[in-house]
PDB file of N, CA and C in Angstrom:
ATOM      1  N   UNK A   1      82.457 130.462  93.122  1.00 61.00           N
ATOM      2  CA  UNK A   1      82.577 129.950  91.771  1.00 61.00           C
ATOM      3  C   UNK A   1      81.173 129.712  91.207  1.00 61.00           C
ATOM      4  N   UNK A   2      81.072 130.037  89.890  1.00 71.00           N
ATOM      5  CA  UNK A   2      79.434 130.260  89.206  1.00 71.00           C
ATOM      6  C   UNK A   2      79.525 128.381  88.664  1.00 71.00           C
ATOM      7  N   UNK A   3      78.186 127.946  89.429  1.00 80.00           N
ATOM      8  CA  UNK A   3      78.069 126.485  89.086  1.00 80.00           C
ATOM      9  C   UNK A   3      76.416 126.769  88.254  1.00 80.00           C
ATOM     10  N   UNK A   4      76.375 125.985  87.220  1.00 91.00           N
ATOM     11  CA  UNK A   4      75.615 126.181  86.318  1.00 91.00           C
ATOM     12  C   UNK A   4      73.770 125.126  87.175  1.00 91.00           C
ATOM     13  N   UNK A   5      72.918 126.422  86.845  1.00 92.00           N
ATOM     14  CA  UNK A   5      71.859 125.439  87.881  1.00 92.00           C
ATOM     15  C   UNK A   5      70.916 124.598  86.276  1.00 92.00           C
ATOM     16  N   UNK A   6      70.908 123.060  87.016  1.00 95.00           N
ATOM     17  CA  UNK A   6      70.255 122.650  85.916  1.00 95.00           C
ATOM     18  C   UNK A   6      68.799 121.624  86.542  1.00 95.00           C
ATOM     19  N   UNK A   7      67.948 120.790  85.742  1.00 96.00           N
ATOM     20  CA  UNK A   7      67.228 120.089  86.297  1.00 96.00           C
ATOM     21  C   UNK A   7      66.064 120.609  87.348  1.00 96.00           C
ATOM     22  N   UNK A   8      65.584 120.187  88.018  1.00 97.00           N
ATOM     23  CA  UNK A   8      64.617 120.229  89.509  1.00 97.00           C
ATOM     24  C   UNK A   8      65.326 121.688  89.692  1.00 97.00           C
ATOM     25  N   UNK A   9      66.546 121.900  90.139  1.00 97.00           N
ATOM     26  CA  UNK A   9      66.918 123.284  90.951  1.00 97.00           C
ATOM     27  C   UNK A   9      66.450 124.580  89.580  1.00 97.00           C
ATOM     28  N   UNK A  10      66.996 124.237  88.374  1.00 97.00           N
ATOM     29  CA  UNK A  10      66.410 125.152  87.373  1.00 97.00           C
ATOM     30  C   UNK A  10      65.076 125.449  87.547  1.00 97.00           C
ATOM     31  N   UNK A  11      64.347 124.533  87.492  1.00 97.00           N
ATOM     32  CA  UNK A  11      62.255 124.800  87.949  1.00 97.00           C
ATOM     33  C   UNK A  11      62.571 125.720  88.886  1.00 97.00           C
ATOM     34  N   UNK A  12      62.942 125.201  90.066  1.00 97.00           N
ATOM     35  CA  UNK A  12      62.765 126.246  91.278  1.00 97.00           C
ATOM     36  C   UNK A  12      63.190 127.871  91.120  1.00 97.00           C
ATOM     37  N   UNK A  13      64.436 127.629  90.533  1.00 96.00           N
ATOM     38  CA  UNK A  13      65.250 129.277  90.332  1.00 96.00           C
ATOM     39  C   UNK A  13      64.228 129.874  89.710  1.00 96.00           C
ATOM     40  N   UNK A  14      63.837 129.485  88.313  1.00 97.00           N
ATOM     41  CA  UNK A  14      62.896 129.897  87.282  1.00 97.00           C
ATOM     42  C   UNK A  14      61.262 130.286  87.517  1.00 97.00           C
ATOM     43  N   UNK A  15      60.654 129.440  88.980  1.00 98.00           N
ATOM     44  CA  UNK A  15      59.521 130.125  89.650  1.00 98.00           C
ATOM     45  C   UNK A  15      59.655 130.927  90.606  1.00 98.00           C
ATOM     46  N   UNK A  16      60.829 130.797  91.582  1.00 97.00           N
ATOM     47  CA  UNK A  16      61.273 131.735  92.140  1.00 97.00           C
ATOM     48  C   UNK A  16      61.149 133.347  91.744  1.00 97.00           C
ATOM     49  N   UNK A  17      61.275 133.165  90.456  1.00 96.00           N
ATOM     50  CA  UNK A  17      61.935 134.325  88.942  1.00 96.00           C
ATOM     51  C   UNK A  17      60.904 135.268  89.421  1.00 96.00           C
ATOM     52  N   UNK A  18      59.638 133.999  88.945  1.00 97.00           N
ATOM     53  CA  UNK A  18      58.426 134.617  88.728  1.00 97.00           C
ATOM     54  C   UNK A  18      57.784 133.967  87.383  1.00 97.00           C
ATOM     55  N   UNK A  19      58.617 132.532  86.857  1.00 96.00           N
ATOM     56  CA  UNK A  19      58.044 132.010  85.745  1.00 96.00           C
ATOM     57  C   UNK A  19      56.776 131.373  85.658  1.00 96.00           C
ATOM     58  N   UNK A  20      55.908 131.342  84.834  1.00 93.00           N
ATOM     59  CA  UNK A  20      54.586 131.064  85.288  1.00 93.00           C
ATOM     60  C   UNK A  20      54.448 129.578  84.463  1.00 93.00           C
ATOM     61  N   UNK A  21      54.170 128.742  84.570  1.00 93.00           N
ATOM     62  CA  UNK A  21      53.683 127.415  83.678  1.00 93.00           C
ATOM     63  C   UNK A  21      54.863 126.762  83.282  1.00 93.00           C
ATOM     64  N   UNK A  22      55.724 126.186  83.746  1.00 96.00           N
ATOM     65  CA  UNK A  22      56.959 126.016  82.703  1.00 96.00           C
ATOM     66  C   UNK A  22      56.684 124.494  82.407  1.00 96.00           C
ATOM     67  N   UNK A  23      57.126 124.243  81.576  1.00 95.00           N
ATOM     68  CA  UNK A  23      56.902 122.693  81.099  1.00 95.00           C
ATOM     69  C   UNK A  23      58.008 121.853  81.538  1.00 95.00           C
ATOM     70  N   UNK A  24      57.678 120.600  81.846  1.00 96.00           N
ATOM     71  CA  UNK A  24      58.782 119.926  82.364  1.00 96.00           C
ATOM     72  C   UNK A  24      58.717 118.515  82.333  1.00 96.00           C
ATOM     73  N   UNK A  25      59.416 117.997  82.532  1.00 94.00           N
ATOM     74  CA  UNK A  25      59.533 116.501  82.462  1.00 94.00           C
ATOM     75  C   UNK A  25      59.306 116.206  83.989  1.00 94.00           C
ATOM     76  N   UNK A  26      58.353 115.317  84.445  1.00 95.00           N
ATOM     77  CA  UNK A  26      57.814 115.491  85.642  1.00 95.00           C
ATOM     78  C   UNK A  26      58.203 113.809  85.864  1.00 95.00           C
ATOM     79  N   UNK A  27      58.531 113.471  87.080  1.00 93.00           N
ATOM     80  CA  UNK A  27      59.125 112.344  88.006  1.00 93.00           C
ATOM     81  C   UNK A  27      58.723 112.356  89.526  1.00 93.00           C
ATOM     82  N   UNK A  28      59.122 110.736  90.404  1.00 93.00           N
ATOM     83  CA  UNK A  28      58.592 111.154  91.726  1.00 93.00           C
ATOM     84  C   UNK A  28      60.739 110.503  92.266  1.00 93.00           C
ATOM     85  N   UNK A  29      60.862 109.993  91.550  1.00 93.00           N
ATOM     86  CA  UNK A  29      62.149 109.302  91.347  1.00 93.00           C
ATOM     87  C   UNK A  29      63.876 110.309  91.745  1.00 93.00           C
ATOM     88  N   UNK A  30      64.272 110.788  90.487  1.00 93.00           N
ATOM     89  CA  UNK A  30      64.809 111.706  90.445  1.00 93.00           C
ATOM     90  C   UNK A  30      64.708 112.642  89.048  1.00 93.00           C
ATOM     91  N   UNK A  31      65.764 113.480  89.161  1.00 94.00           N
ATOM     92  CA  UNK A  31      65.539 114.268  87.574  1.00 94.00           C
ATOM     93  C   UNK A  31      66.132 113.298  86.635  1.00 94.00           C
ATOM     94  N   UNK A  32      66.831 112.414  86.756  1.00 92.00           N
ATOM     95  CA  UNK A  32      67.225 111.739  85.098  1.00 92.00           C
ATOM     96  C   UNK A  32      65.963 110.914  85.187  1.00 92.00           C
ATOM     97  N   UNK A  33      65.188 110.170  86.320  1.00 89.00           N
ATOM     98  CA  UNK A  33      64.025 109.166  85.619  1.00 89.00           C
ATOM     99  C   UNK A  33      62.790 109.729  84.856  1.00 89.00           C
ATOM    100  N   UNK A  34      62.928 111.119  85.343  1.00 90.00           N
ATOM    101  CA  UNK A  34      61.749 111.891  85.098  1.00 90.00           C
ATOM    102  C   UNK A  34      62.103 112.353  83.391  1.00 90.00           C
ATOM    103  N   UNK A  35      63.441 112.455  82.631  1.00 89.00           N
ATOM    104  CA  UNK A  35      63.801 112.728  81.943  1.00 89.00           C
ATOM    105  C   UNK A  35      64.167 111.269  80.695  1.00 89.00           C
ATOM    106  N   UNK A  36      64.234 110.079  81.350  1.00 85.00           N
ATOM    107  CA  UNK A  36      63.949 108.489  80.542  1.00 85.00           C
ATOM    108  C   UNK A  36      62.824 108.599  80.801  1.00 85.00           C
ATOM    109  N   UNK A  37      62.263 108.779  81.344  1.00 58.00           N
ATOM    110  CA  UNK A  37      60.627 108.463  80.879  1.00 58.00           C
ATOM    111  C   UNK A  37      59.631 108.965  80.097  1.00 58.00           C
ATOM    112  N   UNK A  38      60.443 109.786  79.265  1.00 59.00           N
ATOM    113  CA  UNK A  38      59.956 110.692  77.903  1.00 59.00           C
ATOM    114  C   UNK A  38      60.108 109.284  76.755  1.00 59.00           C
ATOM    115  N   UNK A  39      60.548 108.290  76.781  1.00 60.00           N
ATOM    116  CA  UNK A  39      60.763 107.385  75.994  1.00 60.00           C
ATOM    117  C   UNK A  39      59.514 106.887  75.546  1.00 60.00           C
ATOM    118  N   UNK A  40      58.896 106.297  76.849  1.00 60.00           N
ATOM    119  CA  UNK A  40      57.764 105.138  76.477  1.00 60.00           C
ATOM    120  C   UNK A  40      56.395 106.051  77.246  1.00 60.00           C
ATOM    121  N   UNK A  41      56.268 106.996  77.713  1.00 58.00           N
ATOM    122  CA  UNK A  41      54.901 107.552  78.389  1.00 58.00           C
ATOM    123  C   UNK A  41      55.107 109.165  78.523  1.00 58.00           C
ATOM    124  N   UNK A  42      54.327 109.815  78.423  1.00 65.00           N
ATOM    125  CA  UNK A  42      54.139 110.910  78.763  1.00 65.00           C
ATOM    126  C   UNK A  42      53.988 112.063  79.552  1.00 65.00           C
ATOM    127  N   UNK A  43      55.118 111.725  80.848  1.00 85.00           N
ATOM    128  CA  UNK A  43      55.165 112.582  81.853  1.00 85.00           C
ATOM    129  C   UNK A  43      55.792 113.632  81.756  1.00 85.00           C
ATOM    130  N   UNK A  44      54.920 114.546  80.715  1.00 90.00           N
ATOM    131  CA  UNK A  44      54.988 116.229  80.869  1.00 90.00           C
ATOM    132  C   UNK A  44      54.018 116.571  81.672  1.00 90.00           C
ATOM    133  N   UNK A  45      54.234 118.396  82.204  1.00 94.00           N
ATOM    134  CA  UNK A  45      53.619 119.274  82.967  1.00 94.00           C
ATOM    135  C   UNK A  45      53.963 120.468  82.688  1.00 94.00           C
ATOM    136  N   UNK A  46      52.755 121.066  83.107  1.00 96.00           N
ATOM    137  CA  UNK A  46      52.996 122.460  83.604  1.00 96.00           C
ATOM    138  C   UNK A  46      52.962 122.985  84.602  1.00 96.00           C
ATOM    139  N   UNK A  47      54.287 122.879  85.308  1.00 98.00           N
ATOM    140  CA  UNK A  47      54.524 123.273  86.415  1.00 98.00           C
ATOM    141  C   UNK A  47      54.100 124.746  87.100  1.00 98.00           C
ATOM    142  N   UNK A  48      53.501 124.589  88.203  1.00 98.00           N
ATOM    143  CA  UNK A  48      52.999 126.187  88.641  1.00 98.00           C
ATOM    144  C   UNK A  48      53.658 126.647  89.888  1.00 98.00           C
ATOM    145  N   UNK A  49      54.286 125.676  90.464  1.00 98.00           N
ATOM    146  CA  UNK A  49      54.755 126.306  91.961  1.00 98.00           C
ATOM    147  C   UNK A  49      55.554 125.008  92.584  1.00 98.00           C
ATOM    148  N   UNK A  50      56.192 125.671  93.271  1.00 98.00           N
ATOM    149  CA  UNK A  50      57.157 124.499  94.610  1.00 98.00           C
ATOM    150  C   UNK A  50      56.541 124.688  95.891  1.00 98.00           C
ATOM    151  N   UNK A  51      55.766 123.806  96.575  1.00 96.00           N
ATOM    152  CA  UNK A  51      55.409 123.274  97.592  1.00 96.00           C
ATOM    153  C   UNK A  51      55.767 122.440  98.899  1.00 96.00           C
ATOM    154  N   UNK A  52      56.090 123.006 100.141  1.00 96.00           N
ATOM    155  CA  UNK A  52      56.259 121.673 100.867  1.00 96.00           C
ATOM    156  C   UNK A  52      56.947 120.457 100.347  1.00 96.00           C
ATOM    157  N   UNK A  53      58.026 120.898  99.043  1.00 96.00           N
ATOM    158  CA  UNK A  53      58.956 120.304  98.893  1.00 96.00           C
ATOM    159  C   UNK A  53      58.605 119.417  97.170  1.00 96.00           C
ATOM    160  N   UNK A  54      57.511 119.718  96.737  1.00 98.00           N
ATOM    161  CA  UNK A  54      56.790 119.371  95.602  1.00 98.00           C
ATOM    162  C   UNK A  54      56.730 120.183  94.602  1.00 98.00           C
ATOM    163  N   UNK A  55      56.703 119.585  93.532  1.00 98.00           N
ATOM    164  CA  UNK A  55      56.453 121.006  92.198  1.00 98.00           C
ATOM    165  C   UNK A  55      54.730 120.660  92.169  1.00 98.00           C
ATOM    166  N   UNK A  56      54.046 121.599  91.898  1.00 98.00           N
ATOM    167  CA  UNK A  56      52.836 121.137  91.742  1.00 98.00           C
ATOM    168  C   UNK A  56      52.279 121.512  90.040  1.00 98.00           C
ATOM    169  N   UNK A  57      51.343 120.822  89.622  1.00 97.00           N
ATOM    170  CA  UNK A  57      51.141 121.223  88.007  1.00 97.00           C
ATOM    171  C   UNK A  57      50.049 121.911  87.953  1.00 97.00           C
ATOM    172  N   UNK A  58      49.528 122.077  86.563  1.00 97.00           N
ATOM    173  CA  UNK A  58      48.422 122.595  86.697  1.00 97.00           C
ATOM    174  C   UNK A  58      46.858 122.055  86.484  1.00 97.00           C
ATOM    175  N   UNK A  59      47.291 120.668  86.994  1.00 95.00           N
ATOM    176  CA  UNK A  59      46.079 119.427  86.679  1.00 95.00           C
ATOM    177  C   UNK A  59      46.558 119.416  88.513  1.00 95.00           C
ATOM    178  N   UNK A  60      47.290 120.009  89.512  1.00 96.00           N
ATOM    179  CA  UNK A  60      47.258 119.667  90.610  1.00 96.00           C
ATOM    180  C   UNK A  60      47.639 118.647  91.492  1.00 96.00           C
ATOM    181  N   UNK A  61      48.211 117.772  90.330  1.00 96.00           N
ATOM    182  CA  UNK A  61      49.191 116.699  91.321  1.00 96.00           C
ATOM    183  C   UNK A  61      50.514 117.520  91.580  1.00 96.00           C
ATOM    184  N   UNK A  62      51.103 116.530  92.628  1.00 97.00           N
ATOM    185  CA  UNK A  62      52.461 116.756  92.957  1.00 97.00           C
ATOM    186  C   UNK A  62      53.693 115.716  92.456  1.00 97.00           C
ATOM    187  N   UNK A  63      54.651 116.243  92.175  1.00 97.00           N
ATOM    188  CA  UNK A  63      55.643 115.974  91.518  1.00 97.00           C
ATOM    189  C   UNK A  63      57.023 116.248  92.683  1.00 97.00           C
ATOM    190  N   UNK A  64      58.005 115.253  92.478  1.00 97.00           N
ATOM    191  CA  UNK A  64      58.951 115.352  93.421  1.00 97.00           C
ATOM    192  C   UNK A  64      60.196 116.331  92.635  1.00 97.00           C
ATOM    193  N   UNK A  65      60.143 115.673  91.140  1.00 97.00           N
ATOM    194  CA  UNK A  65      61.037 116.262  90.624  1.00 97.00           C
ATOM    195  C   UNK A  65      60.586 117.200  89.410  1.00 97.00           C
ATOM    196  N   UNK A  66      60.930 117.709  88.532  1.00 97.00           N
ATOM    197  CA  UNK A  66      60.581 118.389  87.280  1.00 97.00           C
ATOM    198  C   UNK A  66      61.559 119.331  86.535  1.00 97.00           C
ATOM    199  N   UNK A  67      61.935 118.899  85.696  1.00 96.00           N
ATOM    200  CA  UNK A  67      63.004 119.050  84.805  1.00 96.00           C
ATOM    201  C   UNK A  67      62.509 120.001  83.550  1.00 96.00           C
ATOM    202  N   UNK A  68      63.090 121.535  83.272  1.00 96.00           N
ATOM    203  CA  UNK A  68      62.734 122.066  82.297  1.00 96.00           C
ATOM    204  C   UNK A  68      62.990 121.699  81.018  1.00 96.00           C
ATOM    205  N   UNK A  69      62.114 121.746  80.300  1.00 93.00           N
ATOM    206  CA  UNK A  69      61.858 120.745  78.659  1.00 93.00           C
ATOM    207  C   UNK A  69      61.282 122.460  77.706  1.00 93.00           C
ATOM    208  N   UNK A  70      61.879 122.191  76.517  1.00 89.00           N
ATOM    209  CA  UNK A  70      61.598 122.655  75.575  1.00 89.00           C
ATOM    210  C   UNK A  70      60.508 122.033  74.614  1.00 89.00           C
ATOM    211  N   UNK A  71      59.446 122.364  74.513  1.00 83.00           N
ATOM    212  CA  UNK A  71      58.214 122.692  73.567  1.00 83.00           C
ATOM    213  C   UNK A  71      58.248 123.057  72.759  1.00 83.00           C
ATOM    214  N   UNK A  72      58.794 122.558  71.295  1.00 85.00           N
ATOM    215  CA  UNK A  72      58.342 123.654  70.578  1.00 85.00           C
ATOM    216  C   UNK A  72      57.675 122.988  69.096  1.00 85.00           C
ATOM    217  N   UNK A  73      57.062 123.594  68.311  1.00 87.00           N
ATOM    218  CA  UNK A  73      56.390 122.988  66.972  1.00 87.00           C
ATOM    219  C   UNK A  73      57.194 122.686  66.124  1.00 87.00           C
ATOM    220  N   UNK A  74      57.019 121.440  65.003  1.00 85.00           N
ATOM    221  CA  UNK A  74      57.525 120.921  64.286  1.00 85.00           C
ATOM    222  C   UNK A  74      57.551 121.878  62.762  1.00 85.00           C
ATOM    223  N   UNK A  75      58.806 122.345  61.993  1.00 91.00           N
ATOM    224  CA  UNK A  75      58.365 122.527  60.650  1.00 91.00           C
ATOM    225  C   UNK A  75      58.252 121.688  59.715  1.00 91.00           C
ATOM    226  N   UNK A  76      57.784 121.885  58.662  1.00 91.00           N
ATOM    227  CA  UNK A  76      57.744 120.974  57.019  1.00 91.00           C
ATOM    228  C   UNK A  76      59.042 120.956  56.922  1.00 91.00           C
ATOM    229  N   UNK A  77      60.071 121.262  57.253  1.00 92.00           N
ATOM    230  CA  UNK A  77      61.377 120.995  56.665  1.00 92.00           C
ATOM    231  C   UNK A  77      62.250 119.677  57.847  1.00 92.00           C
ATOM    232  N   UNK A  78      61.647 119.638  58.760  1.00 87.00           N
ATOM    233  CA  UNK A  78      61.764 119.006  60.018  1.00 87.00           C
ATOM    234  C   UNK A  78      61.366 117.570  59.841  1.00 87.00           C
ATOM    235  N   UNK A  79      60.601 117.993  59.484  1.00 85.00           N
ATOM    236  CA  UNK A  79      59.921 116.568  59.035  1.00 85.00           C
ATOM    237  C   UNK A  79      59.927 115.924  57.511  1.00 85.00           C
ATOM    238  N   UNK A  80      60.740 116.844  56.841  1.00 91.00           N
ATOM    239  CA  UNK A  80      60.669 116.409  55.623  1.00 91.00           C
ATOM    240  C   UNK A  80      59.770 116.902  54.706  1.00 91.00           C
ATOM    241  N   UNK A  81      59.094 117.516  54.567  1.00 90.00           N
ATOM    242  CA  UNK A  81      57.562 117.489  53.600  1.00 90.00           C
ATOM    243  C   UNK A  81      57.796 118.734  52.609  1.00 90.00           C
TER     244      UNK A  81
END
């Protein structure tokens, strides 16, 4: 039965792929803390690889978890203007 891959296992499938940099909501916790903590601080990355059980970024720390996040730019209509 096709179970939909989401979170931490998505990163992995997606470098596995061959995806290069993916952005993510980065945690040491699990994938939902890593994903509340977009609230009050700024734990994005660009994830480059899975390690010995770690996502690693591209500033070179390690990350337990990392959750794929969408990036993208704001328009004038988005914002109103």
């Amino acid at each position: 039965m096709y179970q939909e891959l989401t979170g931490s296992e998505l990163t992995r499938a997606m470098l596995n792929r061959g995806d290069k940099q993916i952005w993510c909501a980065v945690g040491d916790d699990s994938d939902e803390e890593a994903m509340s903590d977009q609230m009050n601080n700024d734990f994005t990355a660009r994830i480059v690889s899975f390690d010995n059980g770690n996502f690693l970024c591209t500033a070179g720390m390690a990350w337990s978890f990392a959750v794929p996040i969408k990036i993208v730019p704001l328009t004038r209509d988005e914002v109103g203007l």
